[in-house]
Each structure stands twice: as structure tokens, then as C-alpha cells.
Short mmCIF file of C-alpha atoms and ligand atoms in Angstrom, two decimals:
data_model
loop_
_atom_site.label_atom_id
_atom_site.label_comp_id
_atom_site.label_asym_id
_atom_site.label_seq_id
_atom_site.Cartn_x
_atom_site.Cartn_y
_atom_site.Cartn_z
CA UNK A 1 -92.13 -48.21 -17.26
CA UNK A 2 -89.04 -49.19 -14.83
CA UNK A 3 -91.05 -47.77 -11.88
CA UNK A 4 -94.06 -49.81 -12.54
CA UNK A 5 -92.04 -52.67 -13.27
CA UNK A 6 -90.16 -52.21 -9.80
CA UNK A 7 -93.56 -52.11 -7.88
CA UNK A 8 -95.04 -55.17 -9.82
CA UNK A 9 -91.55 -57.42 -8.82
CA UNK A 10 -92.10 -55.56 -5.33
CA UNK A 11 -95.52 -56.71 -5.01
CA UNK A 12 -94.99 -60.59 -6.11
CA UNK A 13 -91.82 -60.72 -3.72
CA UNK A 14 -94.33 -59.74 -0.75
CA UNK A 15 -96.32 -62.20 -2.19
CA UNK A 16 -93.73 -64.96 -2.16
CA UNK A 17 -92.81 -64.09 1.32
CA UNK A 18 -96.27 -63.98 2.84
CA UNK A 19 -97.07 -67.69 1.09
CA UNK A 20 -94.00 -68.97 2.56
CA UNK A 21 -94.51 -67.83 6.15
CA UNK A 22 -98.04 -69.73 5.70
CA UNK A 23 -96.41 -72.65 4.85
CA UNK A 24 -93.48 -72.02 7.56
CA UNK A 25 -96.23 -71.71 10.41
CA UNK A 26 -98.26 -75.02 8.80
CA UNK A 27 -95.27 -76.89 9.15
CA UNK A 28 -94.65 -75.62 12.76
CA UNK A 29 -97.91 -76.68 14.45
CA UNK A 30 -96.68 -78.75 17.83
CA UNK A 31 -98.76 -81.15 20.02
CA UNK A 32 -99.38 -78.31 22.57
CA UNK A 33 -100.34 -74.88 21.07
CA UNK A 34 -100.85 -73.15 24.07
CA UNK A 35 -101.15 -69.03 23.96
CA UNK A 36 -99.52 -69.04 27.39
CA UNK A 37 -95.54 -68.34 27.35
CA UNK A 38 -93.95 -71.06 28.61
CA UNK A 39 -90.31 -71.26 30.05
CA UNK A 40 -88.76 -71.57 26.88
CA UNK A 41 -90.21 -68.52 25.65
CA UNK A 42 -89.35 -66.67 28.63
CA UNK A 43 -86.03 -67.52 28.69
CA UNK A 44 -85.29 -66.83 24.89
CA UNK A 45 -87.36 -63.12 25.30
CA UNK A 46 -84.88 -62.12 28.29
CA UNK A 47 -81.70 -63.33 26.08
CA UNK A 48 -83.05 -61.46 23.41
CA UNK A 49 -83.35 -58.35 25.55
CA UNK A 50 -79.44 -58.64 26.74
CA UNK A 51 -78.46 -59.32 22.89
CA UNK A 52 -80.55 -55.75 22.41
CA UNK A 53 -78.55 -54.00 24.61
CA UNK A 54 -75.56 -55.02 23.60
CA UNK A 55 -76.36 -54.03 19.85
CA UNK A 56 -77.23 -50.42 21.61
CA UNK A 57 -73.79 -50.22 22.82
CA UNK A 58 -72.31 -51.69 19.93
CA UNK A 59 -73.85 -49.18 17.52
CA UNK A 60 -73.37 -46.30 19.61
CA UNK A 61 -69.36 -47.22 19.42
CA UNK A 62 -69.74 -47.37 15.88
CA UNK A 63 -71.15 -44.15 15.30
CA UNK A 64 -68.83 -42.55 17.26
CA UNK A 65 -65.84 -44.18 15.58
CA UNK A 66 -67.52 -43.59 12.08
CA UNK A 67 -69.04 -40.44 12.43
CA UNK A 68 -66.90 -38.32 14.81
CA UNK A 69 -64.75 -36.77 12.08
CA UNK A 70 -67.95 -35.25 10.17
CA UNK A 71 -68.27 -32.99 13.18
CA UNK A 72 -67.31 -29.07 12.68
CA UNK A 73 -63.70 -28.10 13.33
CA UNK A 74 -62.87 -25.90 16.36
CA UNK A 75 -64.86 -22.67 16.99
CA UNK A 76 -63.71 -19.67 14.80
CA UNK A 77 -65.71 -16.96 16.75
CA UNK A 78 -64.95 -15.26 20.28
CA UNK A 79 -68.36 -16.68 21.65
CA UNK A 80 -67.95 -20.32 19.36
CA UNK A 81 -65.89 -21.67 22.50
CA UNK A 82 -68.83 -21.28 25.37
CA UNK A 83 -71.44 -22.70 22.80
CA UNK A 84 -69.09 -25.84 22.00
CA UNK A 85 -68.76 -26.57 25.94
CA UNK A 86 -72.38 -26.41 26.42
CA UNK A 87 -73.20 -28.56 23.69
CA UNK A 88 -70.64 -30.73 24.43
CA UNK A 89 -71.80 -30.87 28.30
CA UNK A 90 -75.40 -31.85 27.23
CA UNK A 91 -73.60 -34.55 25.04
CA UNK A 92 -71.74 -36.10 27.97
CA UNK A 93 -75.01 -35.78 30.20
CA UNK A 94 -77.16 -37.57 27.75
CA UNK A 95 -74.68 -40.28 27.17
CA UNK A 96 -74.07 -41.04 30.76
CA UNK A 97 -77.87 -41.36 31.18
CA UNK A 98 -78.87 -43.12 28.43
CA UNK A 99 -76.04 -45.76 28.89
CA UNK A 100 -77.01 -46.32 32.39
CA UNK A 101 -81.11 -46.47 32.04
CA UNK A 102 -80.72 -48.78 28.89
CA UNK A 103 -78.71 -51.15 30.97
CA UNK A 104 -81.21 -50.92 33.69
CA UNK A 105 -83.91 -51.33 31.51
CA UNK A 106 -82.63 -54.28 29.68
CA UNK A 107 -80.88 -56.06 32.68
CA UNK A 108 -84.37 -55.74 34.55
CA UNK A 109 -86.22 -57.35 31.83
CA UNK A 110 -84.14 -60.28 31.51
CA UNK A 111 -83.19 -60.61 35.15
CA UNK A 112 -87.15 -60.62 36.04
CA UNK A 113 -88.19 -62.37 33.00
CA UNK A 114 -91.37 -64.62 33.40
CA UNK A 115 -91.19 -67.45 36.06
CA UNK A 116 -94.17 -69.51 37.53
CA UNK A 117 -92.52 -70.40 40.79
CA UNK A 118 -91.77 -65.98 41.43
CA UNK A 119 -94.36 -64.04 42.90
CA UNK A 120 -94.49 -60.04 42.47
CA UNK A 121 -93.47 -57.92 45.49
CA UNK A 122 -95.72 -55.66 46.76
CA UNK A 123 -93.72 -52.46 47.48
CA UNK A 124 -96.10 -49.51 47.64
CA UNK A 125 -93.68 -46.33 47.77
CA UNK A 126 -90.66 -45.09 49.15
CA UNK A 127 -90.46 -41.26 49.49
CA UNK A 128 -86.69 -41.05 49.50
CA UNK A 129 -86.11 -43.03 45.86
CA UNK A 130 -88.89 -40.63 44.52
CA UNK A 131 -87.03 -37.80 46.00
CA UNK A 132 -83.82 -38.78 44.66
CA UNK A 133 -84.91 -39.59 41.08
CA UNK A 134 -86.91 -36.19 41.07
CA UNK A 135 -84.10 -34.02 42.34
CA UNK A 136 -81.56 -35.16 40.16
CA UNK A 137 -83.26 -34.32 36.88
CA UNK A 138 -84.55 -30.98 38.55
CA UNK A 139 -81.06 -29.85 39.58
CA UNK A 140 -79.19 -31.16 35.92
CA UNK A 141 -82.01 -29.60 33.51
CA UNK A 142 -82.29 -26.60 35.99
CA UNK A 143 -78.53 -26.02 35.32
CA UNK A 144 -78.33 -26.83 31.63
CA UNK A 145 -81.52 -24.63 31.31
CA UNK A 146 -79.69 -21.38 33.38
CA UNK A 147 -76.32 -21.92 31.34
CA UNK A 148 -78.18 -22.33 28.15
CA UNK A 149 -80.15 -18.89 29.10
CA UNK A 150 -77.03 -16.73 29.99
CA UNK A 151 -75.00 -18.05 26.62
CA UNK A 152 -77.99 -16.97 24.58
CA UNK A 153 -78.22 -13.52 26.20
CA UNK A 154 -74.50 -13.35 26.14
CA UNK A 155 -74.35 -14.26 22.23
CA UNK A 156 -77.71 -12.20 21.26
CA UNK A 157 -76.58 -8.99 23.45
CA UNK A 158 -75.84 -6.84 19.86
CA UNK A 159 -74.56 -3.49 20.97
CA UNK A 160 -72.07 -0.82 19.01
CA UNK A 161 -69.62 -1.29 21.88
CA UNK A 162 -65.84 -2.04 20.45
CA UNK A 163 -66.42 -0.38 17.12
CA UNK A 164 -67.84 -3.30 15.47
CA UNK A 165 -68.20 -3.70 11.59
CA UNK A 166 -71.29 -3.00 10.43
CA UNK A 167 -72.57 -5.59 7.45
CA UNK A 168 -75.82 -6.58 5.62
CA UNK A 169 -76.55 -9.84 4.41
CA UNK A 170 -79.32 -9.65 2.00
CA UNK A 171 -81.02 -13.41 1.30
CA UNK A 172 -83.15 -13.67 -1.94
CA UNK A 173 -83.60 -17.21 -4.10
CA UNK A 174 -81.25 -18.31 -4.78
CA UNK A 175 -78.11 -16.06 -3.81
CA UNK A 176 -76.65 -13.93 -0.86
CA UNK A 177 -75.54 -10.34 -1.23
CA UNK A 178 -73.38 -8.32 1.30
CA UNK A 179 -73.34 -4.39 1.87
CA UNK A 180 -70.49 -2.77 3.81
CA UNK A 181 -71.58 0.19 5.49
CA UNK A 182 -68.38 2.10 4.31
CA UNK A 183 -66.47 4.83 5.63
CA UNK A 184 -69.37 6.25 8.24
CA UNK A 185 -70.02 2.72 8.95
CA UNK A 186 -73.92 3.30 8.69
CA UNK A 187 -76.06 1.64 5.97
CA UNK A 188 -78.05 3.82 3.66
CA UNK A 189 -81.67 3.45 3.70
CA UNK A 190 -83.02 0.76 1.45
CA UNK A 191 -86.49 -0.95 0.32
CA UNK A 192 -87.23 -3.71 -1.72
CA UNK A 193 -89.50 -1.43 -3.70
CA UNK A 194 -86.51 0.86 -4.72
CA UNK A 195 -85.03 -2.15 -6.33
CA UNK A 196 -83.78 -1.29 -10.01
CA UNK A 197 -82.43 -3.74 -11.86
CA UNK A 198 -81.74 -1.87 -14.98
CA UNK A 199 -79.62 0.78 -13.23
CA UNK A 200 -77.76 -1.81 -11.03
CA UNK A 201 -79.87 -0.99 -7.61
CA UNK A 202 -80.03 -4.57 -6.98
CA UNK A 203 -80.80 -4.03 -3.18
CA UNK A 204 -83.01 -1.15 -3.53
CA UNK A 205 -80.82 1.41 -1.80
CA UNK A 206 -82.34 5.28 -1.18
CA UNK A 207 -80.17 7.27 -3.42
CA UNK A 208 -81.55 10.14 -1.73
CA UNK A 209 -79.82 8.98 1.52
CA UNK A 210 -76.25 10.34 2.06
CA UNK A 211 -75.21 7.25 4.20
CA UNK A 212 -75.69 4.94 1.17
CA UNK A 213 -73.27 6.65 -1.19
CA UNK A 214 -70.39 4.76 0.28
CA UNK A 215 -71.90 1.55 0.85
CA UNK A 216 -70.10 -1.41 -0.79
CA UNK A 217 -72.05 -4.28 -2.19
CA UNK A 218 -70.06 -7.48 -2.96
CA UNK A 219 -70.87 -11.09 -3.55
CA UNK A 220 -67.85 -12.31 -1.21
CA UNK A 221 -67.70 -11.49 2.25
CA UNK A 222 -64.37 -10.72 3.81
CA UNK A 223 -63.96 -10.29 7.63
CA UNK A 224 -60.81 -8.71 9.41
CA UNK A 225 -59.87 -11.20 12.26
CA UNK A 226 -60.75 -10.11 15.86
CA UNK A 227 -63.10 -7.36 14.89
CA UNK A 228 -66.47 -7.66 16.01
CA UNK A 229 -69.21 -7.32 13.06
CA UNK A 230 -72.97 -6.60 13.44
CA UNK A 231 -74.95 -8.28 10.55
CA UNK A 232 -78.09 -6.80 9.71
CA UNK A 233 -80.11 -9.35 7.61
CA UNK A 234 -82.91 -8.61 5.14
CA UNK A 235 -84.49 -11.02 3.02
CA UNK A 236 -86.28 -10.11 -0.63
CA UNK A 237 -88.85 -13.19 -1.14
CA UNK A 238 -89.35 -15.97 1.49
CA UNK A 239 -87.74 -16.83 4.66
CA UNK A 240 -84.20 -17.62 4.71
CA UNK A 241 -81.55 -18.46 7.42
CA UNK A 242 -77.47 -16.84 7.27
CA UNK A 243 -76.14 -19.93 8.88
CA UNK A 244 -72.14 -19.63 9.36
CA UNK A 245 -71.50 -22.92 10.95
CA UNK A 246 -67.95 -22.34 11.54
CA UNK A 247 -68.66 -19.40 13.37
CA UNK A 248 -71.57 -21.08 15.52
CA UNK A 249 -73.83 -18.39 14.07
CA UNK A 250 -77.37 -18.48 12.70
CA UNK A 251 -80.06 -16.08 12.21
CA UNK A 252 -83.27 -16.09 9.96
CA UNK A 253 -83.99 -13.66 7.35
CA UNK A 254 -87.55 -12.27 7.18
CA UNK A 255 -89.04 -10.55 4.41
CA UNK A 256 -90.49 -6.78 5.49
CA UNK A 257 -87.91 -6.86 9.09
CA UNK A 258 -84.36 -6.48 10.11
CA UNK A 259 -82.98 -9.29 12.24
CA UNK A 260 -79.40 -9.25 13.25
CA UNK A 261 -76.37 -11.37 14.69
CA UNK A 262 -73.12 -10.15 15.75
CA UNK A 263 -69.71 -12.06 16.26
CA UNK A 264 -66.01 -11.70 16.56
CA UNK A 265 -64.24 -13.77 13.94
CA UNK A 266 -60.93 -15.16 15.64
CA UNK A 267 -59.27 -17.53 13.30
CA UNK A 268 -57.80 -16.76 9.77
CA UNK A 269 -58.81 -18.40 6.81
CA UNK A 270 -55.19 -19.48 6.24
CA UNK A 271 -54.73 -20.51 9.88
CA UNK A 272 -57.99 -22.55 9.63
CA UNK A 273 -56.42 -24.56 6.54
CA UNK A 274 -53.67 -25.64 9.02
CA UNK A 275 -56.15 -26.64 11.47
CA UNK A 276 -55.64 -30.88 11.68
CA UNK A 277 -59.42 -31.70 11.64
CA UNK A 278 -59.66 -29.53 8.42
CA UNK A 279 -56.43 -30.67 6.94
CA UNK A 280 -58.03 -34.51 7.43
CA UNK A 281 -61.33 -33.36 6.22
CA UNK A 282 -59.87 -31.74 2.95
CA UNK A 283 -57.89 -34.83 2.40
CA UNK A 284 -61.14 -37.19 2.44
CA UNK A 285 -63.18 -35.34 0.37
CA UNK A 286 -59.95 -34.84 -2.27
CA UNK A 287 -59.62 -38.55 -2.17
CA UNK A 288 -63.34 -39.44 -2.69
CA UNK A 289 -62.95 -36.51 -5.52
CA UNK A 290 -59.90 -38.56 -6.94
CA UNK A 291 -61.80 -41.74 -7.12
CA UNK A 292 -64.58 -40.01 -9.33
CA UNK A 293 -62.34 -38.35 -11.38
CA UNK A 294 -60.93 -41.68 -12.04
CA UNK A 295 -64.24 -42.94 -13.41
CA UNK A 296 -64.68 -40.02 -15.23
CA UNK A 297 -67.83 -38.22 -13.15
CA UNK A 298 -68.21 -34.09 -13.05
CA UNK A 299 -67.19 -31.66 -10.23
CA UNK A 300 -63.91 -33.34 -9.46
CA UNK A 301 -62.04 -30.45 -8.93
CA UNK A 302 -59.68 -30.67 -5.69
CA UNK A 303 -61.76 -28.66 -2.96
CA UNK A 304 -59.96 -26.08 -0.78
CA UNK A 305 -61.36 -25.25 2.76
CA UNK A 306 -63.27 -21.83 2.73
CA UNK A 307 -65.44 -20.59 5.72
CA UNK A 308 -69.15 -20.40 4.28
CA UNK A 309 -72.37 -18.73 4.78
CA UNK A 310 -75.51 -21.11 4.07
CA UNK A 311 -78.89 -20.70 3.61
CA UNK A 312 -80.63 -22.99 6.59
CA UNK A 313 -84.22 -22.92 5.54
CA UNK A 314 -85.63 -24.81 2.74
CA UNK A 315 -86.43 -21.71 0.35
CA UNK A 316 -87.19 -23.33 -2.91
CA UNK A 317 -85.60 -25.49 -5.32
CA UNK A 318 -82.19 -24.42 -5.59
CA UNK A 319 -81.70 -23.94 -1.68
CA UNK A 320 -79.07 -26.42 -1.50
CA UNK A 321 -76.97 -23.78 -3.77
CA UNK A 322 -77.46 -20.65 -2.00
CA UNK A 323 -74.13 -19.73 -0.38
CA UNK A 324 -71.29 -17.34 -0.04
CA UNK A 325 -67.78 -17.63 0.79
CA UNK A 326 -66.08 -16.18 3.58
CA UNK A 327 -62.64 -15.09 4.11
CA UNK A 328 -61.50 -14.13 7.42
CA UNK A 329 -57.87 -12.37 6.79
CA UNK A 330 -55.33 -9.99 8.65
CA UNK A 331 -56.91 -6.13 9.22
CA UNK A 332 -54.12 -5.36 6.35
CA UNK A 333 -55.35 -7.92 4.06
CA UNK A 334 -58.97 -6.41 4.70
CA UNK A 335 -58.36 -2.95 4.35
CA UNK A 336 -56.47 -3.50 0.69
CA UNK A 337 -59.47 -5.69 -0.36
CA UNK A 338 -61.99 -3.10 1.06
CA UNK A 339 -60.35 -0.26 -0.87
CA UNK A 340 -60.05 -2.17 -3.96
CA UNK A 341 -64.22 -2.20 -3.89
CA UNK A 342 -66.55 0.36 -5.65
CA UNK A 343 -68.86 2.23 -3.65
CA UNK A 344 -72.69 2.17 -4.26
CA UNK A 345 -72.35 6.12 -5.33
CA UNK A 346 -69.72 5.35 -7.70
CA UNK A 347 -71.45 2.37 -9.45
CA UNK A 348 -74.56 4.67 -9.63
CA UNK A 349 -72.35 7.55 -11.31
CA UNK A 350 -71.21 4.98 -13.89
CA UNK A 351 -74.49 3.87 -15.04
CA UNK A 352 -76.26 7.24 -15.70
CU1 CU B 401 -82.68 -19.33 1.14
#
């Protein structure tokens, strides 16, 4: 009922505005009703162009001031720094180019506004000018693309050098499961057809594969700082995307195939919680939560920063809630944690 009433009210308001503009138009009839723009019209539009330029600059400055703080904190992975530099350089170039071109566009529209006395200059072409405005974008874009390709090849070079940890990230509607490869650092074979919920084989591991017995299945990702991790992604049902924003990492999870991504975490969770940007963000979020708590609203527990694995593909109705906590810790803390986890072999034995 309420939506219908709202629509009726909106339609009535629209009709009222339309009628009022008609009355306004009728009251504005002047002696000369020429369709040709007058000097006043031209001047008015020239100034409006200038006003729009000021509006553009104003909103740019406002956005920097208001939204810079929602950006991610410093990258917590080895490759993240290079990735951020590339991003920052692209932003700087776009910013300079847009500031200049917007100025030129609007200034000239104002300067050469309609004037009956002025005649347009016939200027056929200028090779040198055309050369300059072609070669500068060519060099800048080629530079960006080459640097981008170089960064991409570096990031996507997934190999077994430096003794990487092998971890599987398993996506399904709507949660993540992680599987550590265990002492042998080799993941056991798995297939969605071998999933046996009754026997707690939630990832479909192959019981007959000796590599599977020492695999460790967990719901929280622990990573030792400074050790390279090779992630192998699988999906059970639809397209998902493993997104770890603080590590500048993202990879699609595709049913029927294994995709991979590799990175080395460089900052522990405890260290990241001390980062000034993170401290500031936590303070702001908890301020909002405290306000909500005062009004008696839900979900107002104070928040503590944690790294996070998110799904970055709209994979269904609970997509927004598909996440897993990531804890980056020292080698000793990691070893103690992994030692306290049960292996797949043991959990199978306890079920049967
Ligand atoms: Cu998903």
C-alpha cells in the first residue's frame, strides 16, 4: 500500500511542477521571442561554463578530503608495493590530465562564446601540433602498459622456488574453507564427486591418495609472515573470486578447474593493528558503532582489525557475507597453531 501511495504522490508532484512551469513560461513572454541567442544569452552561457569548471574542481577537492580515508592501508604483501605504485602513478597522470583538459575545455568555451562581431579563423592544420598531441599520449600509455605487463608477469609467476606453503582455498555458496597441504606440502587429490558430508569429507578428498592423509582442513587462514604462499583455488558450485584486499590479491574460483595465486605476507596482523591508518579506521568504525549502540541497534560490538578473505563475485543472495578471517603471525605462532589442528586422516579415522 505504501509504495502505491508514494507513486501516486510522486506523479501528482510531477504534474504540479509541469503546470507551474507552464504558468511560468506564459508569464515570461517578451516582445522579441527570437530563437537566435542574444549577446546576453551568450555571456550567460559563457559564465555558466566557468561556473561548471569551478564546480568540477570543487567536487574533486571535496572527494579527496572526504573519501581518501576509506582507501586501503599500506600493502601487506611483497608484490603489493609495486602494484600500489603503478596505481598511484596512473591516478597522478589522470589527475593532471583531467585538471588541465577540463580547464582548457571550459575556458575556451567561455572565451570564444558567441559574438556577432567575431569571425572564425580558418586554420586548416598544423603538423607539429598534431605530432605533439599524438606522441605524448602514445609514450605515456605505452609506458603504463609496459609497466603494467611487467608487474602482471611478476605477480603471476607462480613457482615452487623459496619453499612456498601450499594452501587450497575452497569456495562454495556461501563460505570459504582452507586446506593446508600438511607435512609433505602436497595437496591430496580431491573431486567434488567424492564429497561425503555424512563422513565429514566436506571437500571431496580422495581417501586412497596418500598425500591427502596429512592435509588439514580449517575455517580460519593462518599465514606465517615472510613465507611465500601458493594458493590453489577451487569452487564447488558457481564462479567465486578469492579477494584479499590488504595483500592486493584476487583470483577467480572456477568450478571444474584449479586457479592459483601466490604472495608473501610481510606484515603480521598485530603489526597492522598498529598502523596509523588502521588505528584511525578502527576508531571511526567503533565511533559509529557506539552511536548505534546508544540507539539500541544491533551489531554494535566494537570491531578489531583483521585481514580478510572476501568473495568478489556476486555469487548469490548471501554473497555479501562470504568471508574468512586471515591471521598473519610469526613463524613460531604459526607452527604452534598448525600443530594443534587435526589432519584429514585422523578426522576420517575418528568418524569411522
Ligand atoms: Cu562467492
